[in-house]
Amino acid sequence: MGKRLYRITLISAIMGVIISSVFFGLFYQVETKNIEREFQDEINDKALSYYKGLKFNLESIYALKAHFDHNETISLTSFAQEAAYILSRHNKVQALEWIPRVPHSAREHFEAEGKTHYKGYQFTERLSSGEMGLATERDYYYPVFYLEPLELNRAAMGYDLNSNAQRREVMSRAIDSGDVQLSEGVALVQSKDNRIGVLALIPVFDTPILNNREESLRGFIAGVFDIKSIFSAIYRGGEEKEIAITLWDASTPANKSALYSRDLSHRSPGELLIQYRYTRSVMNYAGRRWVLEAIPSRHYFSSRRTHTPWWIFIVGNVCFGLSTWMAFIAAKKNEAMQNALDEKNAQLNNANEKLERLTKTDALTGIANRRYFDEYFGKEFLRSKRESKPLALLILDIDCFKQFNDTYGHQAGDRCLRLVATELERVLKRPADRIARIGGEEFAVLLPNTTSGIVVAKQCKTAIERIAIEHTSAKHAKVVTVSVGVVSVSKLENQTPESLFNLADSALYQAKSAGRNTVRCIKVLPDVAPELVTLC
């Protein structure tokens, strides 16, 4: 009897430690998920605050434009007074400028007038050597004529924006839209720490505006914005130890897209928790698309953890110890104790099911993986066949992705996959639609109860073109594109999941063979033999 009780006591003790450990792990994971959700909420709020901060500072050029709209001519004194007043309210704006449209015939007149308020004023441009020199002759000039504040910004006086291809592109967009447009990130020469800024341009027109809008153009109001100065105002104390942040311009090439980056102070190796990386769109406005990427540190998680999992572990062990002690004095309580263990095991099974669900998600992109997609596809196929509902399957492949990785590196490739997955998810509107990453650069989309698979496929293709991820090594295009194979089935008789997948794969092969960045669709019509398919 003694040995039997000893074995029962030992087994009970071991079970107590195991189950308490499981509960410890479960509560630890729940707490980790809550902290991750808190982190994502904080980044969502920060992205919104960044957007509001930029919009607030953009009010400065709208205010200055209103001054020009109400006055046919603006003197240097009037500009300086109005700009100084605006800058007193928007102190994060680096500079405000007036950039008139000057035909070549009026160049001497403008340069002479400029010398009256700024010694040595002339139209300039940046030479191939990197130095500033006299602007070459061209039909029209867009020089910086008025500038506030002048200190620290003198080098910009007289600079002809028409001498720079990037500036011309921003001016062209501003003329076409009639509204403010932002440039890509530019180095601020007046900053001592190589900060990145952006140039905002808004056109000022004579009225009425002619069909050739540029002929009605008086010039541009320009604002120079220091990204770091604007975003540092939106700061939580201690953040430099907790979150690494990078602000990307997704509308520029991958090797030029970082607008603002803040790493952890005194970061040790492995301090950043890459698995919790979170990307959030800041804005798609004024010709630019900005994306905020944030990575939490170990300190961020550790500072928010509680002692609850440890208390559960300790209390669990104490409870099982008491239960074991009570088993020695009351054998009839064994049944109740067994029931308690069954209940705990059921909870453990639930925890294992949750862990299994986690294995069905692609770790890189956050969408479903191949395993989950195959299961979902099988279920939807049987349901559609049983209910005689149509079904559409899309297979998408990123064109020339190996060359992209070879050109930009695997980190850029991973970022490309995440952006593509995010855009494809946005195209899907219905809860039953599913997208999954089924290969390295291959995605699949299942559209139950629909015959419009080619419409969604074209939307997917257009969405990926729209994000304009540069891909200079591709021959068919200079941005990342996808080829899409579609199979649309009205009735699933004489079909299997494998046959549909093979048809979609065949359509994808046709799209690739047609030159890439195309959509090919195979429609299986009702009451038509399988070989009589139409390719569109």
XYZ file of C-alpha atoms in Angstrom:
536
model
C 0.000 0.000 0.000
C 2.885 2.335 0.860
C 4.603 1.820 -2.506
C 1.331 2.314 -4.308
C 0.703 5.571 -2.472
C 4.306 6.608 -3.208
C 3.772 5.981 -6.938
C 0.474 7.892 -6.844
C 2.160 10.767 -5.028
C 5.069 10.861 -7.518
C 2.774 10.674 -10.541
C 0.499 13.377 -9.114
C 3.477 15.637 -8.441
C 4.793 15.203 -11.978
C 1.340 15.835 -13.471
C 0.977 18.941 -11.332
C 4.257 20.397 -12.612
C 3.412 19.532 -16.232
C -0.099 20.978 -16.186
C 1.040 24.085 -14.311
C 3.780 24.511 -16.909
C 1.224 24.201 -19.697
C -0.982 26.811 -18.075
C 2.057 28.988 -17.577
C 2.855 28.699 -21.294
C -0.768 29.314 -22.287
C -1.142 32.452 -20.199
C 2.285 33.597 -21.326
C 1.177 33.296 -24.961
C -2.123 35.080 -24.294
C -0.246 37.892 -22.596
C 2.226 38.023 -25.496
C -0.666 38.267 -27.984
C -2.227 41.092 -25.980
C 1.083 42.984 -25.919
C 1.460 42.445 -29.666
C -2.059 43.812 -30.205
C -1.218 46.804 -27.985
C 1.943 47.384 -30.063
C -0.016 47.288 -33.331
C -2.644 49.674 -31.946
C 0.120 52.065 -30.934
C 1.654 51.959 -34.424
C -1.797 52.483 -35.992
C -2.260 55.572 -33.805
C 1.239 56.766 -34.652
C 0.638 56.362 -38.400
C -2.548 58.417 -38.101
C -0.717 61.045 -36.048
C 2.077 61.180 -38.647
C -0.482 61.791 -41.371
C -2.241 64.476 -39.340
C 1.110 66.111 -38.557
C 2.018 66.286 -42.233
C -1.450 67.584 -43.200
C -1.214 70.259 -40.505
C 2.115 71.498 -41.836
C 0.834 71.395 -45.428
C -1.687 74.026 -44.346
C 1.224 76.481 -44.480
C 1.468 76.399 -48.280
C -2.332 76.487 -48.670
C -2.371 79.609 -46.487
C 0.388 81.224 -48.551
C -1.390 80.256 -51.801
C -4.549 82.018 -50.577
C -2.467 85.169 -50.141
C -1.313 84.912 -53.772
C -4.819 84.126 -55.051
C -6.089 87.407 -53.557
C -3.220 89.540 -54.872
C -2.141 89.850 -58.496
C 1.349 91.008 -57.512
C 3.256 90.115 -54.374
C 6.160 92.200 -53.126
C 9.125 90.836 -51.199
C 7.945 92.645 -48.059
C 4.412 91.288 -48.373
C 5.721 87.748 -48.947
C 8.142 87.936 -46.037
C 5.483 89.210 -43.627
C 2.894 86.635 -44.638
C 5.417 83.749 -44.683
C 6.842 84.751 -41.286
C 3.370 84.780 -39.783
C 2.583 81.335 -41.261
C 5.916 79.907 -40.078
C 5.226 81.135 -36.548
C 2.238 78.754 -36.492
C 3.971 75.956 -38.415
C 7.433 75.988 -36.880
C 8.297 72.532 -38.270
C 8.337 73.879 -41.841
C 11.925 74.380 -42.999
C 11.198 77.119 -45.558
C 8.499 78.707 -47.742
C 9.302 79.793 -51.288
C 7.757 81.632 -54.235
C 8.816 80.141 -57.578
C 7.531 82.145 -60.569
C 7.299 80.862 -64.147
C 9.845 82.925 -66.092
C 10.204 82.756 -69.901
C 13.740 83.113 -71.242
C 12.924 86.572 -72.596
C 12.238 87.818 -69.059
C 15.275 86.232 -67.402
C 17.393 89.388 -67.333
C 14.499 91.386 -65.888
C 13.899 88.889 -63.076
C 17.593 88.549 -62.271
C 17.900 92.343 -62.148
C 14.868 92.612 -59.870
C 16.241 89.790 -57.710
C 19.494 91.688 -57.184
C 17.519 94.546 -55.618
C 16.599 92.390 -52.646
C 19.387 89.783 -52.680
C 22.970 90.636 -53.600
C 24.375 88.559 -56.457
C 20.997 87.014 -57.317
C 20.994 84.888 -60.493
C 19.324 81.769 -61.875
C 21.355 78.737 -60.818
C 21.392 74.970 -61.178
C 23.419 72.128 -59.700
C 26.327 71.175 -61.945
C 27.541 67.626 -62.557
C 30.346 68.342 -60.083
C 27.748 68.878 -57.347
C 28.386 72.611 -57.056
C 25.918 75.382 -57.848
C 26.477 77.246 -61.123
C 24.757 79.550 -63.576
C 21.581 78.020 -65.066
C 21.861 77.077 -68.728
C 19.468 78.567 -71.261
C 16.035 76.964 -71.541
C 12.581 78.121 -72.691
C 11.215 78.552 -69.177
C 12.753 78.830 -65.722
C 11.253 78.145 -62.310
C 13.681 79.947 -59.970
C 13.358 80.449 -56.213
C 12.518 84.174 -56.154
C 11.263 84.779 -52.611
C 12.421 82.708 -49.642
C 11.582 82.775 -45.941
C 13.522 82.383 -43.723
C 16.590 83.417 -45.701
C 19.109 82.347 -43.076
C 20.389 78.773 -43.544
C 18.546 78.637 -46.892
C 20.600 81.109 -48.947
C 21.939 78.380 -51.225
C 18.418 77.854 -52.590
C 17.958 81.458 -53.803
C 17.704 81.534 -57.597
C 17.781 77.742 -57.926
C 15.905 76.712 -61.101
C 13.628 73.741 -60.325
C 13.293 73.131 -64.085
C 16.945 72.025 -64.121
C 16.169 68.887 -62.106
C 14.237 65.941 -63.572
C 12.695 64.939 -60.206
C 11.488 68.492 -59.575
C 10.041 68.687 -63.098
C 8.079 65.513 -62.449
C 6.577 66.956 -59.240
C 5.780 70.245 -61.018
C 4.088 68.360 -63.867
C 1.891 66.436 -61.421
C 1.020 69.642 -59.582
C 0.023 71.399 -62.832
C -2.143 68.470 -63.961
C -3.867 68.056 -60.575
C -4.060 71.717 -59.634
C -3.299 70.690 -56.053
C -0.348 70.078 -53.778
C 2.141 67.361 -54.776
C 5.029 65.944 -52.769
C 8.515 65.028 -53.970
C 10.491 61.951 -53.032
C 12.899 62.247 -50.111
C 15.643 64.856 -50.594
C 18.712 65.543 -48.447
C 18.374 68.824 -46.539
C 21.645 70.638 -47.173
C 20.987 73.023 -44.290
C 20.800 70.214 -41.685
C 23.939 69.068 -39.894
C 22.836 65.451 -39.426
C 21.942 64.612 -43.082
C 18.198 64.694 -42.480
C 15.728 63.786 -45.178
C 12.985 66.171 -46.182
C 10.311 66.484 -48.847
C 9.377 69.337 -51.142
C 5.678 70.251 -51.458
C 4.567 72.236 -54.535
C 1.181 73.815 -55.184
C 0.485 75.758 -58.422
C -0.853 79.313 -58.632
C -2.803 80.022 -61.841
C -4.110 83.111 -63.559
C -7.861 82.993 -64.134
C -9.499 81.833 -66.250
C -7.336 78.719 -66.653
C -6.579 77.904 -70.293
C -6.726 74.439 -71.852
C -2.940 74.443 -71.746
C -2.740 74.759 -67.975
C 0.962 75.618 -67.987
C 0.260 78.751 -70.060
C -2.010 79.971 -67.218
C 0.582 79.188 -64.549
C 1.949 82.100 -62.507
C 4.277 79.879 -60.507
C 4.462 77.608 -57.484
C 4.271 77.965 -53.739
C 6.853 75.594 -52.299
C 7.306 74.283 -48.785
C 10.355 72.411 -47.530
C 9.461 69.914 -44.786
C 11.917 68.277 -42.396
C 10.498 64.763 -41.887
C 12.388 64.091 -38.648
C 11.397 67.443 -37.155
C 7.712 66.870 -37.938
C 7.549 63.302 -36.687
C 9.702 63.838 -33.591
C 6.909 66.027 -32.268
C 4.752 62.886 -32.109
C 6.844 61.112 -29.509
C 6.255 59.044 -26.410
C 8.887 59.138 -23.685
C 11.186 56.093 -23.635
C 10.249 55.150 -27.182
C 13.878 55.100 -28.329
C 14.447 52.028 -26.134
C 11.323 50.170 -27.209
C 10.489 50.571 -30.908
C 12.599 50.792 -34.082
C 10.731 52.748 -36.745
C 11.285 53.249 -40.469
C 9.111 55.427 -42.673
C 9.158 54.154 -46.269
C 8.073 55.887 -49.443
C 6.564 52.928 -51.311
C 6.226 55.007 -54.487
C 10.021 55.236 -54.983
C 12.673 52.602 -55.788
C 13.514 50.257 -52.929
C 17.042 51.599 -52.535
C 15.835 55.192 -52.155
C 12.634 54.774 -50.178
C 13.651 55.386 -46.548
C 12.391 58.817 -45.447
C 12.968 58.539 -41.720
C 14.504 55.851 -39.549
C 14.999 55.587 -35.814
C 16.859 52.584 -34.425
C 16.990 51.589 -30.758
C 19.504 53.461 -28.615
C 22.342 51.223 -27.384
C 20.834 48.199 -29.128
C 22.397 44.844 -28.373
C 22.386 41.912 -30.858
C 19.006 40.173 -30.942
C 17.271 43.040 -29.139
C 14.776 43.572 -31.953
C 11.919 41.048 -32.171
C 11.689 40.695 -35.956
C 8.815 38.206 -35.715
C 6.542 40.999 -34.468
C 7.397 43.383 -37.318
C 4.310 45.441 -38.217
C 3.691 47.504 -41.356
C 1.009 50.167 -41.585
C 0.089 52.531 -44.413
C 0.490 56.174 -43.363
C -0.999 57.829 -46.418
C -1.611 57.645 -50.147
C -1.735 61.356 -50.859
C -0.233 64.072 -53.046
C 1.369 61.560 -55.391
C 3.174 59.626 -52.667
C 2.432 56.456 -50.707
C 4.111 56.291 -47.306
C 4.322 53.144 -45.208
C 5.367 52.907 -41.562
C 7.321 49.811 -40.489
C 7.903 49.192 -36.785
C 9.752 46.481 -34.840
C 9.403 46.183 -31.059
C 12.315 45.420 -28.734
C 12.555 42.843 -25.980
C 12.327 45.716 -23.530
C 8.937 46.702 -24.992
C 7.511 43.248 -24.188
C 9.300 42.726 -20.868
C 8.174 46.104 -19.479
C 4.532 45.162 -20.115
C 4.562 41.646 -18.772
C 2.883 40.813 -15.479
C 3.527 38.135 -12.851
C 0.230 36.395 -13.655
C 1.751 33.392 -15.497
C 4.156 32.780 -12.594
C 1.389 33.063 -10.045
C -0.617 30.547 -12.082
C 2.383 28.205 -12.143
C 2.931 28.507 -8.371
C -0.736 28.292 -7.438
C -1.157 25.336 -9.784
C 1.644 23.439 -8.122
C 0.331 24.283 -4.663
C -3.135 23.084 -5.608
C -1.837 19.815 -6.971
C 0.295 19.357 -3.855
C -2.737 19.798 -1.641
C -4.721 17.427 -3.864
C -1.995 14.807 -3.521
C -1.868 15.233 0.255
C -5.632 14.925 0.463
C -5.432 11.711 -1.629
C -3.448 10.146 1.210
C -6.210 10.819 3.733
C -9.284 10.414 1.538
C -9.180 7.882 -1.312
C -12.776 8.653 -2.264
C -11.654 12.071 -3.501
C -9.615 10.428 -6.277
C -12.563 10.494 -8.650
C -13.070 14.244 -8.208
C -9.369 14.749 -8.706
C -9.478 12.722 -11.958
C -12.383 14.831 -13.201
C -10.339 17.970 -12.567
C -7.444 16.529 -14.556
C -9.799 15.674 -17.455
C -11.018 19.239 -17.528
C -7.453 20.553 -17.578
C -6.575 18.140 -20.377
C -9.535 19.426 -22.381
C -8.227 22.958 -21.954
C -4.794 21.724 -23.021
C -6.339 20.262 -26.187
C -7.966 23.615 -26.916
C -4.576 25.253 -26.527
C -3.072 22.732 -28.950
C -5.826 23.491 -31.466
C -5.003 27.185 -31.234
C -1.346 26.383 -31.829
C -2.320 24.285 -34.848
C -4.235 27.239 -36.303
C -1.081 29.322 -35.994
C 0.714 26.786 -38.190
C -1.722 27.576 -41.016
C -0.470 31.157 -41.402
C 2.456 32.187 -43.597
C 5.030 33.756 -41.254
C 6.439 36.246 -43.778
C 3.280 37.729 -45.297
C 0.724 37.079 -42.544
C -1.769 35.503 -44.972
C -2.787 31.834 -45.154
C -0.214 29.217 -46.104
C -0.483 26.297 -48.557
C -1.665 23.839 -45.908
C -4.643 25.946 -44.877
C -5.483 26.824 -48.488
C -5.595 23.159 -49.530
C -7.986 22.366 -46.659
C -10.220 25.354 -47.415
C -10.169 24.626 -51.160
C -11.266 21.026 -50.551
C -14.170 22.085 -48.338
C -15.376 24.827 -50.695
C -15.082 22.504 -53.693
C -17.346 19.911 -52.053
C -19.829 22.572 -50.910
C -19.974 24.205 -54.368
C -20.399 20.837 -56.048
C -23.125 19.815 -53.611
C -25.051 23.084 -54.027
C -24.309 23.435 -57.796
C -22.584 26.771 -57.244
C -19.881 28.292 -59.504
C -16.279 28.521 -58.382
C -13.234 30.498 -59.527
C -9.574 29.855 -58.764
C -6.709 32.295 -59.411
C -2.987 31.522 -59.325
C -0.688 34.576 -59.317
C 3.059 34.581 -59.776
C 5.404 37.553 -59.302
C 7.217 38.037 -62.603
C 11.024 37.668 -62.622
C 11.190 37.479 -58.830
C 14.555 35.717 -58.815
C 16.077 38.616 -60.748
C 14.454 41.000 -58.227
C 16.149 39.177 -55.331
C 19.456 39.102 -57.206
C 19.230 42.851 -57.902
C 17.891 44.246 -54.613
C 18.647 41.514 -52.086
C 16.457 39.142 -50.085
C 15.349 41.774 -47.556
C 13.883 43.850 -50.375
C 12.391 40.626 -51.769
C 10.706 39.878 -48.437
C 9.367 43.433 -48.275
C 8.095 43.048 -51.848
C 6.244 39.826 -50.912
C 4.620 41.535 -47.915
C 3.503 44.533 -49.992
C 2.109 42.273 -52.740
C 0.229 40.149 -50.189
C -1.214 43.274 -48.539
C -2.407 44.705 -51.871
C -3.943 41.411 -52.977
C -5.845 41.136 -49.672
C -7.305 44.596 -50.242
C -8.733 43.524 -53.601
C -10.834 40.768 -52.005
C -14.170 42.123 -50.761
C -16.185 39.102 -49.603
C -15.649 37.182 -46.343
C -15.627 33.824 -48.163
C -12.835 34.830 -50.553
C -9.442 33.431 -49.514
C -5.873 34.304 -50.475
C -2.798 32.246 -49.598
C 0.882 32.106 -50.327
C 1.382 28.669 -51.876
C 5.004 28.974 -52.975
C 8.035 31.252 -52.871
C 6.525 34.024 -55.027
C 3.238 32.297 -55.916
C -0.169 33.153 -54.499
C -3.592 31.557 -54.872
C -7.038 33.149 -54.566
C -10.273 31.153 -54.190
C -13.556 32.866 -55.090
C -16.572 30.731 -54.109
C -19.944 31.324 -55.770
C -18.640 33.613 -58.523
C -18.158 33.547 -62.279
C -16.254 36.851 -62.390
C -12.813 35.458 -61.625
C -11.188 37.332 -64.519
C -12.504 40.663 -63.156
C -10.852 40.042 -59.792
C -7.687 38.845 -61.555
C -7.427 42.090 -63.522
C -8.000 44.061 -60.314
C -5.165 42.117 -58.660
C -2.836 42.782 -61.582
C -3.688 46.492 -61.592
C -3.258 46.756 -57.815
C 0.283 45.356 -57.986
C 1.180 47.709 -60.848
C -0.215 50.618 -58.849
C 2.164 50.184 -55.894
C 5.024 50.617 -58.380
C 7.820 48.629 -56.743
C 10.860 49.256 -58.957
C 12.216 46.221 -60.834
C 14.897 47.442 -63.258
C 16.166 43.949 -64.007
C 12.851 42.876 -65.587
C 12.705 43.151 -69.373
C 8.923 43.417 -69.764
C 8.417 46.284 -67.253
C 10.350 48.461 -64.831
C 8.108 47.710 -61.852
C 7.076 44.521 -60.106
C 4.163 42.824 -61.933
C 2.226 39.595 -61.637
C 0.972 37.073 -64.145
C -2.417 35.545 -63.333
C -3.986 32.273 -64.362
C -7.745 31.925 -63.813
C -10.157 29.032 -64.035
C -13.887 29.748 -63.738
C -16.304 26.792 -63.453
C -20.077 27.077 -63.630
C -20.691 23.478 -62.524
C -18.208 21.170 -60.866
C -19.416 17.919 -62.399
C -16.572 15.718 -63.675
C -14.066 17.994 -61.891
C -11.723 17.529 -58.924
C -9.697 20.036 -56.894
C -6.591 18.716 -58.645
C -8.065 19.202 -62.114
C -9.107 22.790 -61.311
C -5.663 23.540 -59.926
C -4.060 22.102 -63.071
C -6.325 24.234 -65.288
C -5.427 27.381 -63.333
C -1.755 26.438 -63.519
C -2.106 25.964 -67.280
C -3.705 29.414 -67.566
C -0.808 30.874 -65.572
C 1.626 29.213 -67.974
C -0.250 30.842 -70.870
C -0.010 34.238 -69.120
C 3.736 33.768 -68.631
C 4.195 32.702 -72.247
C 2.240 35.743 -73.447
C 4.936 38.079 -72.136
C 4.106 38.291 -68.391
C 2.031 40.945 -66.595
C -1.051 39.440 -68.225
C -4.207 37.544 -67.256
C -5.364 34.351 -68.909
C -8.636 32.659 -68.055
C -9.958 29.174 -68.745
C -13.754 28.940 -68.506
C -15.319 25.511 -68.051
C -18.855 25.979 -69.395
C -21.832 23.878 -68.253
C -22.842 20.891 -70.360
C -19.699 21.164 -72.464
C -17.071 18.457 -72.705
C -13.909 19.231 -70.693
C -11.741 19.551 -73.798
C -13.994 22.294 -75.245
C -12.697 25.077 -73.029
C -12.283 28.667 -74.090
C -9.147 30.616 -73.429
C -9.460 34.362 -73.031
